[in-house]
PDB file of C-alpha atoms in Angstrom:
ATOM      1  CA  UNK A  26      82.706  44.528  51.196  1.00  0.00           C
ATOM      2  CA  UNK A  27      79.533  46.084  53.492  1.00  0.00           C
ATOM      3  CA  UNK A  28      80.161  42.787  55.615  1.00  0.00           C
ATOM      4  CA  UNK A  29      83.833  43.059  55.627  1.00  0.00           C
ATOM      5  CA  UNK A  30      83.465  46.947  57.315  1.00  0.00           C
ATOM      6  CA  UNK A  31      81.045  45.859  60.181  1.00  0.00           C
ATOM      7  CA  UNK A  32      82.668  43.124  60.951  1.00  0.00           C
ATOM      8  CA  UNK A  33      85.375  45.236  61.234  1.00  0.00           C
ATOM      9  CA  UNK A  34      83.758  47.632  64.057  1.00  0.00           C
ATOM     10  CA  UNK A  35      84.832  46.705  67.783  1.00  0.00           C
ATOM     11  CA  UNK A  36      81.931  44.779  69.511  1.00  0.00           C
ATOM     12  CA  UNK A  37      80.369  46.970  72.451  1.00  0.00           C
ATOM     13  CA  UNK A  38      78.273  45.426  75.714  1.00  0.00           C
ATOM     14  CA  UNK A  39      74.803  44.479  74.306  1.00  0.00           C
ATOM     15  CA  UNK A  40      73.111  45.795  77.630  1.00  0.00           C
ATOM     16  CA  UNK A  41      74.830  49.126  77.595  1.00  0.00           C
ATOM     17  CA  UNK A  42      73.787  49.599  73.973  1.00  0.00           C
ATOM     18  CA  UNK A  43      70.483  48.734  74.857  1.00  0.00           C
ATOM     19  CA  UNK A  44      70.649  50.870  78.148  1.00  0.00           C
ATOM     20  CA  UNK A  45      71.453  53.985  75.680  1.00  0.00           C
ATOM     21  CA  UNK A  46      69.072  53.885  73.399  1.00  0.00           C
ATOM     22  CA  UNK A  47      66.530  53.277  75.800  1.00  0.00           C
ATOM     23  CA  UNK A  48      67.984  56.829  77.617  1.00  0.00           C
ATOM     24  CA  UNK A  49      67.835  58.610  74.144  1.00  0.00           C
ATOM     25  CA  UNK A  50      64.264  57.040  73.730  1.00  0.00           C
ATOM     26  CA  UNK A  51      63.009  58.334  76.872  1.00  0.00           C
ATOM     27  CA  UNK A  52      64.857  61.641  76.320  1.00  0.00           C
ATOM     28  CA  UNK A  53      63.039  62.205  73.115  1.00  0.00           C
ATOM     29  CA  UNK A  54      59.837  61.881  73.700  1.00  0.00           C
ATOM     30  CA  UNK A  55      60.323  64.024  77.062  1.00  0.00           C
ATOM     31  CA  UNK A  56      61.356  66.826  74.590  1.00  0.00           C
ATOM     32  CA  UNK A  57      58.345  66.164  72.420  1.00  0.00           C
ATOM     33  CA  UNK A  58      55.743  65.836  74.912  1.00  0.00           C
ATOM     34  CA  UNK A  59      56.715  69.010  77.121  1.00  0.00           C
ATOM     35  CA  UNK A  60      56.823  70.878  73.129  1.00  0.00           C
ATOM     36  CA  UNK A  61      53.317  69.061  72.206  1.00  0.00           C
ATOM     37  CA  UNK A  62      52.330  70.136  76.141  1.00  0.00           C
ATOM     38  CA  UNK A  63      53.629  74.228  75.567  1.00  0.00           C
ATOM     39  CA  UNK A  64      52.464  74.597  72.141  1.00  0.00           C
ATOM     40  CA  UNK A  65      48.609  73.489  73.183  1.00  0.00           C
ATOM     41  CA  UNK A  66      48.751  75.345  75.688  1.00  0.00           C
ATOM     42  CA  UNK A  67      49.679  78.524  73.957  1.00  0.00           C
ATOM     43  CA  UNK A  68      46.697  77.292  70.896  1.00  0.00           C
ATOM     44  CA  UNK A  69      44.239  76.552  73.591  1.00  0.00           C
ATOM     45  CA  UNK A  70      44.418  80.290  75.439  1.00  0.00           C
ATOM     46  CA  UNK A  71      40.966  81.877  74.269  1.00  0.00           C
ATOM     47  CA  UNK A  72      37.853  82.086  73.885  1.00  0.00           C
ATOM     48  CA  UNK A  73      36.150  78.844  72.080  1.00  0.00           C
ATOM     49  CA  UNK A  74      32.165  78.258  71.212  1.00  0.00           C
ATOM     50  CA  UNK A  75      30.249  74.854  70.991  1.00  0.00           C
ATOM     51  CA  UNK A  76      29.998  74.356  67.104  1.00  0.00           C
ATOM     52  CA  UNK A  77      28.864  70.814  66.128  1.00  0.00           C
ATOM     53  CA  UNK A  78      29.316  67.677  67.316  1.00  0.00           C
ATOM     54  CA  UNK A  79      29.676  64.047  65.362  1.00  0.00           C
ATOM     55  CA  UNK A  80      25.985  62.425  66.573  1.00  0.00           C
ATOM     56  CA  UNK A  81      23.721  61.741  64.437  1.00  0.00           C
ATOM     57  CA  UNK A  82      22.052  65.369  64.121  1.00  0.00           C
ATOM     58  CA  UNK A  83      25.557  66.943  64.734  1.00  0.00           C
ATOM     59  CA  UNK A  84      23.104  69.330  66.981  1.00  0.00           C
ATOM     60  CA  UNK A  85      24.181  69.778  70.421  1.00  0.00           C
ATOM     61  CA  UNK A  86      21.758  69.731  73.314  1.00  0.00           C
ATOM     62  CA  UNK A  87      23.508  73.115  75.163  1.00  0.00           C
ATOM     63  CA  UNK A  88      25.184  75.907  74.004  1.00  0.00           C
ATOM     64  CA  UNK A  89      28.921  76.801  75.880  1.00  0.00           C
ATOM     65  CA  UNK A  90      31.519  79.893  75.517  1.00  0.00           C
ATOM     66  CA  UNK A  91      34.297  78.738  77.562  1.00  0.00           C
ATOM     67  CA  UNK A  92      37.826  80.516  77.727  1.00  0.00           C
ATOM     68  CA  UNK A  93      41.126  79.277  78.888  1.00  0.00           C
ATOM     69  CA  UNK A  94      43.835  81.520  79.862  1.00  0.00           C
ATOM     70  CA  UNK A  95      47.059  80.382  81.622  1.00  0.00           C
ATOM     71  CA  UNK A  96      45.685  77.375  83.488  1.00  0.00           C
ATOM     72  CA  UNK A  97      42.727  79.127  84.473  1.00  0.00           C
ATOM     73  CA  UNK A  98      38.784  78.597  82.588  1.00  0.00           C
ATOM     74  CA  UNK A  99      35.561  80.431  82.985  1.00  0.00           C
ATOM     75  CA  UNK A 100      32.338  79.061  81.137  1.00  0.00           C
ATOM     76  CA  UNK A 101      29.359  79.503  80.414  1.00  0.00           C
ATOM     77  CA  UNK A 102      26.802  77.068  80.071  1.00  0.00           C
ATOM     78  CA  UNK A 103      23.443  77.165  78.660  1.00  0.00           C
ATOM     79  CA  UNK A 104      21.065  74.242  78.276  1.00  0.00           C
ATOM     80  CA  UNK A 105      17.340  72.830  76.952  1.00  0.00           C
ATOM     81  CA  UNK A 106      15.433  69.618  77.837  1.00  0.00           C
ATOM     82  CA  UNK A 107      14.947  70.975  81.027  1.00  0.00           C
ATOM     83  CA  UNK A 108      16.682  74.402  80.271  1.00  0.00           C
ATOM     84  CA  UNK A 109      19.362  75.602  82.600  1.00  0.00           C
ATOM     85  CA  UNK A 110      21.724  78.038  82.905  1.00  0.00           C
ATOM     86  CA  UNK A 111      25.137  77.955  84.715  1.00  0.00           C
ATOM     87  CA  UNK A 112      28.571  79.988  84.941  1.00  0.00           C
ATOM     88  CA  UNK A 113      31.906  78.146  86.330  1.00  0.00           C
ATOM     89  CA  UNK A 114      35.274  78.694  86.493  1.00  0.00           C
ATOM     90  CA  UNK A 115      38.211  76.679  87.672  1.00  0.00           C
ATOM     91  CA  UNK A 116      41.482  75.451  86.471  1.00  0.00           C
ATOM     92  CA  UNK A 117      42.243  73.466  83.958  1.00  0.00           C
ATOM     93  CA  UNK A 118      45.200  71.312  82.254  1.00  0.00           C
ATOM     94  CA  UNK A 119      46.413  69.505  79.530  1.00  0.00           C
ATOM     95  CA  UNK A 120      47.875  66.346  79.968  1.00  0.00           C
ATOM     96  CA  UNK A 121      48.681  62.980  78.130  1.00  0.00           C
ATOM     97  CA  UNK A 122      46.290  64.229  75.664  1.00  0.00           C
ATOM     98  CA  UNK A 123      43.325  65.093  77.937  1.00  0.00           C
ATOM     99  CA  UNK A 124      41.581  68.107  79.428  1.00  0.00           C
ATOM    100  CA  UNK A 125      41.657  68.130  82.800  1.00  0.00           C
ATOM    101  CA  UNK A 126      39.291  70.722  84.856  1.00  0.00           C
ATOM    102  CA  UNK A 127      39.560  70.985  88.446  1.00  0.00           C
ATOM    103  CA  UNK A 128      41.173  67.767  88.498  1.00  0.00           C
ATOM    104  CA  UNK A 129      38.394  65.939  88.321  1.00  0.00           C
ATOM    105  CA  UNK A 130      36.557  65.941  85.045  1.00  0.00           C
ATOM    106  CA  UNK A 131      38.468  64.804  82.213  1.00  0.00           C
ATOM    107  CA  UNK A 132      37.961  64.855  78.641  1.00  0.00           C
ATOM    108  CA  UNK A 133      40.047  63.216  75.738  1.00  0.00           C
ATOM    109  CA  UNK A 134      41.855  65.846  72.984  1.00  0.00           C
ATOM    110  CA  UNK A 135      41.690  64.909  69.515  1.00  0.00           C
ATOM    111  CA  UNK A 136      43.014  68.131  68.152  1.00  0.00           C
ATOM    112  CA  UNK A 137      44.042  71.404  68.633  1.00  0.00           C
ATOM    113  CA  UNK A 138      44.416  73.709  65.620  1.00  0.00           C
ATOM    114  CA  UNK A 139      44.688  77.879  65.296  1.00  0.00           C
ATOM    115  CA  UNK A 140      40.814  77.425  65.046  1.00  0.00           C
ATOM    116  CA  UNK A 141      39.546  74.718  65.760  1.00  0.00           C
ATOM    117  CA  UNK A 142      39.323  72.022  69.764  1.00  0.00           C
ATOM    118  CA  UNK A 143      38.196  68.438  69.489  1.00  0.00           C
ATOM    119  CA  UNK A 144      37.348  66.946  72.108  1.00  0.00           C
ATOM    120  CA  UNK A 145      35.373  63.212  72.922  1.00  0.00           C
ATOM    121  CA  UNK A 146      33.233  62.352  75.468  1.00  0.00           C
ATOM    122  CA  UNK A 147      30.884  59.228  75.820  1.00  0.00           C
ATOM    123  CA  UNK A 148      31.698  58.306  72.564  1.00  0.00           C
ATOM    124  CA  UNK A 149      30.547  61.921  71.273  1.00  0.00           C
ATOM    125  CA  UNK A 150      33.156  64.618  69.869  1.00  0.00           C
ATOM    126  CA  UNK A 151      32.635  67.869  70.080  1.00  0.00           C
ATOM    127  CA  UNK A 152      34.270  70.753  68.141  1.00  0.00           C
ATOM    128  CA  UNK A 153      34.591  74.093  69.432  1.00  0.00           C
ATOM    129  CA  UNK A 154      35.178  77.119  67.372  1.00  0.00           C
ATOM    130  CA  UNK A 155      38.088  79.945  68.601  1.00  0.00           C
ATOM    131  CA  UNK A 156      36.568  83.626  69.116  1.00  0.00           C
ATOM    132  CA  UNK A 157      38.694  86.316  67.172  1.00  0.00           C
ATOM    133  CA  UNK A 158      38.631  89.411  69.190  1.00  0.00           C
ATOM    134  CA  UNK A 159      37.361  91.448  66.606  1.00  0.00           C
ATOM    135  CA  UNK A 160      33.454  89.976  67.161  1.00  0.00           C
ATOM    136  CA  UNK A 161      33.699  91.786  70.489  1.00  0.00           C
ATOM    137  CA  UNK A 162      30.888  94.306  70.479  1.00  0.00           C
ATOM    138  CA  UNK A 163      32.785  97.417  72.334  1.00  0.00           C
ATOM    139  CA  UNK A 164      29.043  99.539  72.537  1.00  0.00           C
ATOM    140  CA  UNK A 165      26.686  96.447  73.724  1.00  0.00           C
ATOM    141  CA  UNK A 166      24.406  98.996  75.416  1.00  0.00           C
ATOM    142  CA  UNK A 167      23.519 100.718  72.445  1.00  0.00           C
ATOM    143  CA  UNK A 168      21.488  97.632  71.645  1.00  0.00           C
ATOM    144  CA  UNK A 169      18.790  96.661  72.619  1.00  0.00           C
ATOM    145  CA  UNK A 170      16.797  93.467  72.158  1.00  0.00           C
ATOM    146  CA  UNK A 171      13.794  93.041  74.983  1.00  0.00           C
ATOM    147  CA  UNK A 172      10.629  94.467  73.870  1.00  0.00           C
ATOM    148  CA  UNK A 173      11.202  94.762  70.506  1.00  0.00           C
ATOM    149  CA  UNK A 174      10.641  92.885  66.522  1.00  0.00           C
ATOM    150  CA  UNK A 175      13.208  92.770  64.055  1.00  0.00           C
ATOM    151  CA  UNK A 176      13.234  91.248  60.256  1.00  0.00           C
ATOM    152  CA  UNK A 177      16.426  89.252  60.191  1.00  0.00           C
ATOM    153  CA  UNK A 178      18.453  87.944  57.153  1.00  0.00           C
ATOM    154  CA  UNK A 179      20.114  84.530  57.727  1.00  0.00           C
ATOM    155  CA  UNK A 180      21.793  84.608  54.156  1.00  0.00           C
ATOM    156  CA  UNK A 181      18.767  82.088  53.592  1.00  0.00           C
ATOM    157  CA  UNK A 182      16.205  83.406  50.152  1.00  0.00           C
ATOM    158  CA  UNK A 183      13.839  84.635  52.699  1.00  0.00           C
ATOM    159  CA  UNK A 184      13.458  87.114  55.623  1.00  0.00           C
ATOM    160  CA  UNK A 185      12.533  86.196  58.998  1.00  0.00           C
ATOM    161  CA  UNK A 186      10.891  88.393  61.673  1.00  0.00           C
ATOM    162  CA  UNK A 187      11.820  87.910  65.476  1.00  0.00           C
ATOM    163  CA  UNK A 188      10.325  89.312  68.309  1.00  0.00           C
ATOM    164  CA  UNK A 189      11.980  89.223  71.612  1.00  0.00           C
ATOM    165  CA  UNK A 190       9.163  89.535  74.817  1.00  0.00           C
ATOM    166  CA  UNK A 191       9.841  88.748  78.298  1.00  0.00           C
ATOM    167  CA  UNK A 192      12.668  86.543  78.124  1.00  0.00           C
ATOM    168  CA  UNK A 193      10.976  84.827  75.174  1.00  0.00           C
ATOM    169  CA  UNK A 194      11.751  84.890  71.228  1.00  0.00           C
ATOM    170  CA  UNK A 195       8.949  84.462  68.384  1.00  0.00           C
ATOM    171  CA  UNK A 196       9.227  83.613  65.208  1.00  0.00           C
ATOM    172  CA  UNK A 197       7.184  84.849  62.575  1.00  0.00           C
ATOM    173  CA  UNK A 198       5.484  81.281  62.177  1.00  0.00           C
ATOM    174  CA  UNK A 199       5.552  80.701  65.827  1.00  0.00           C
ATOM    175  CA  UNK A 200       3.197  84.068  66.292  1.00  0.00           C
ATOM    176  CA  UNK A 201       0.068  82.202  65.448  1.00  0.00           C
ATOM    177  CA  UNK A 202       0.752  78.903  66.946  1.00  0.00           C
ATOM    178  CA  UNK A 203       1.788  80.565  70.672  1.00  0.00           C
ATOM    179  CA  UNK A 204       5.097  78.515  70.636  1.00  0.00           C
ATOM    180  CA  UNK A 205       8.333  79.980  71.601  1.00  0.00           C
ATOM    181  CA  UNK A 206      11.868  79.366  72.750  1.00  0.00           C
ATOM    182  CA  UNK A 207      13.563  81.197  75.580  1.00  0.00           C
ATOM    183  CA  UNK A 208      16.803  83.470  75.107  1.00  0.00           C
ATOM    184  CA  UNK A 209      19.051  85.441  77.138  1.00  0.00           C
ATOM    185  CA  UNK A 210      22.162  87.677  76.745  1.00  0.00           C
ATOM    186  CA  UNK A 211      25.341  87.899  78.915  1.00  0.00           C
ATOM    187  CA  UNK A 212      28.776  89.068  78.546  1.00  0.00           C
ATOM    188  CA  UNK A 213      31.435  86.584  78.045  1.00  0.00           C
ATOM    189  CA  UNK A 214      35.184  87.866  78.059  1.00  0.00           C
ATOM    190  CA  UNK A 215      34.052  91.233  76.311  1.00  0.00           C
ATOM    191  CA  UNK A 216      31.681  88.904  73.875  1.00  0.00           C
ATOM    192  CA  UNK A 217      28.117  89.740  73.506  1.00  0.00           C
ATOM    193  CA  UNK A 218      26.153  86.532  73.780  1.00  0.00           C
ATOM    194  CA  UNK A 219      22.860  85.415  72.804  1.00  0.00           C
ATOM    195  CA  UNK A 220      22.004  82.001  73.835  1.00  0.00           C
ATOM    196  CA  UNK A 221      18.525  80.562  72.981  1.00  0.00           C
ATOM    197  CA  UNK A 222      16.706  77.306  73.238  1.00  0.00           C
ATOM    198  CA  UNK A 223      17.482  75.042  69.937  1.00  0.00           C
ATOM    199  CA  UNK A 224      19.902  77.197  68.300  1.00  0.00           C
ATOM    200  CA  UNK A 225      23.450  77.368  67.994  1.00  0.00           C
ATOM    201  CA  UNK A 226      24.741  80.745  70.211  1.00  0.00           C
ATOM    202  CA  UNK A 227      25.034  84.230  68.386  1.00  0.00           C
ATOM    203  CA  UNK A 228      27.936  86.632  69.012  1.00  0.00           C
ATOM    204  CA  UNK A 229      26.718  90.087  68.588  1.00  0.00           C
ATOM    205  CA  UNK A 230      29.541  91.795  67.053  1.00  0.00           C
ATOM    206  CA  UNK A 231      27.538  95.902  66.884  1.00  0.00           C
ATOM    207  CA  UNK A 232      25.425  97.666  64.770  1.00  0.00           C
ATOM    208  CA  UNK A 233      26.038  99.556  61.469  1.00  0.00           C
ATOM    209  CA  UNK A 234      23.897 102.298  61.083  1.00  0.00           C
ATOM    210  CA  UNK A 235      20.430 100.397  61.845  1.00  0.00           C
ATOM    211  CA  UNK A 236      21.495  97.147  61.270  1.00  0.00           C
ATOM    212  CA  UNK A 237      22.551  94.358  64.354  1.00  0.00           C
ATOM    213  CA  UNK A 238      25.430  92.362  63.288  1.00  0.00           C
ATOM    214  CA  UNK A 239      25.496  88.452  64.768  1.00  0.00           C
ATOM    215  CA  UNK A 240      27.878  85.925  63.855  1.00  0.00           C
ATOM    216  CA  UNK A 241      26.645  81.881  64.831  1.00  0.00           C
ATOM    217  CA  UNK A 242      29.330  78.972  64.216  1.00  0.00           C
ATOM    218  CA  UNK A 243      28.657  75.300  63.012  1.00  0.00           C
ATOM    219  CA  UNK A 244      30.457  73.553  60.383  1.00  0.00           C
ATOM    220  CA  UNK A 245      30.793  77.486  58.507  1.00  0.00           C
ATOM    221  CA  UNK A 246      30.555  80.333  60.035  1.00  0.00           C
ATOM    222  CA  UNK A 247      26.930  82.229  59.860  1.00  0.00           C
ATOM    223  CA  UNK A 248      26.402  85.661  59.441  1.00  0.00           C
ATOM    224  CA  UNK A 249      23.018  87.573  60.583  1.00  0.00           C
ATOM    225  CA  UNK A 250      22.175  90.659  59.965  1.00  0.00           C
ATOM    226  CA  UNK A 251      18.853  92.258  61.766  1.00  0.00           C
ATOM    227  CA  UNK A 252      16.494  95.159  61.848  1.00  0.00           C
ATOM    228  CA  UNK A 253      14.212  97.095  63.751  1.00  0.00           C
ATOM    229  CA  UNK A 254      10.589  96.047  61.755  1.00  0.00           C
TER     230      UNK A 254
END
C-alpha cells in the first residue's frame, strides 16, 4: 500500500529538487551561524582571566585579564621567563569559530559558556574564567600593599606570611634563602589586580574590617584572605 501512494505522487524535475534543497540547506545554516555568531558575541562581552591550560602542568607561563566589549578588547598582559609586562587594545571578532584580533592574530574557539572561553593555540588550550562584577574593589586606595607583611590564609591547614618590598614579594620560607618573585598591581575595567611571577593573578575584591579579600581562578575558584602581621 506505502508503494502504491508514492508511486502515486506526480514526478517533479530532479535538478530543481535538488536546486531547493540545496537553497533551504544554505538558508539554514545562514540562520544558525549569524544566531551561533550573536549569541557569542553577547557571552563573550566581559571581563575573562587566564585560568589553566591543558599542558602538562596545566600552569601557564603569563598571567592575562582581557575584556571584550562590542568588537572592541583591552588586555593586559603579564609575563615570567624573562618577565614582561604589556597593555593592548584593539578590535576583535568572532568568526567561523575563531578569534580574530586586529585582523591579524587568530585563535581557534572551542567553547563559549556563561563562565567559561576555550580557546587553542599551538596545540595548547587555554581556558579563561568570566569576572562577575561584584569582585570589583570600589575603595582600592584604602589598601595598601608596598612596604608592608601580612599572614595570609589560602584555605590550605597552614598560614603563610607575605611581605611585599620594592616591587618584590617574600614568602615566609623565601626570607632566609633571599629568593623572591616580582608583583605589581593595576586596574583592569574597575578590577583590582595583582599579578606576580609564578602564580595565577589575584582579584582584590576589598577589605572587611582588617582583613584583604583576593579571589585567584584555576580549575576552582580560590579564596584568600590576608592580614596586616
Amino acid at each position: 500500500l506505502r508503494w502504491k501512494v508514492l508511486a502515486s505522487f506526480p514526478r517533479r524535475n530532479y535538478s530543481q529538487t535538488v536546486s531547493t534543497n540545496l537553497k533551504k540547506k544554505i538558508f539554514i545554516i545562514s540562520i544558525f551561524s549569524l544566531t551561533f555568531l550573536a549569541c557569542s558575541n553577547q557571552k563573550i562581552d566581559g571581563t575573562w582571566v587566564l585560568s589553566y591550560t591543558d599542558s602538562e602542568s596545566s600552569f601557564p607561563i603569563f598571567s592575562e585579564i582581557i575584556t571584550f566589549d562590542n568588537g572592541f578588547y583591552e588586555s593586559d598582559n603579564f609575563s615570567f621567563g624573562p618577565l614582561h609586562y604589556e597593555k593592548s587594545n584593539g578590535t576583535y571578532k568572532l568568526e567561523n569559530q575563531k578569534l580574530i584580533f586586529n585582523d591579524t592574530t587568530k585563535l581557534s574557539v572551542l567553547a563559549i559558556t556563561n563562565d567559561s572561553l576555550i580557546t587553542r593555540h599551538e596545540n595548547i588550550s587555554y581556558i579563561l574564567k568570566k569576572l562577575n562584577d561584584t569582585l570589583k574593589n570600589k575603595e582600592p586606595n584604602k589598601i595598601k600593599l608596598e612596604g608592608l607583611t601580612f599572614d595570609a590564609d589560602y584555605g590550605g591547614p597552614q598560614i603563610s606570611t607575605i611581605t611585599f618590598q620594592s616591587g618584590r614579594v617574600l614568602f615566609d620560607s623565601q626570607l632566609v634563602m633571599g629568593s623572591s618573585n616580582k608583583f605589581m598591581r593595576t586596574n583592569h575595567n574597575g578590577f583590582d589586580i595583582l599579578f606576580q611571577e609564578f602564580a595565577l593573578p589575584r582579584i582584590i575584591k576589598g577589605i572587611d574590617r582588617d582583613t584583604i579579600m583576593l579571589y585567584a581562578f584555576h580549575k576552582k575558584v580560590i579564596k584568600i584572605k590576608m592580614w596586616k602581621k
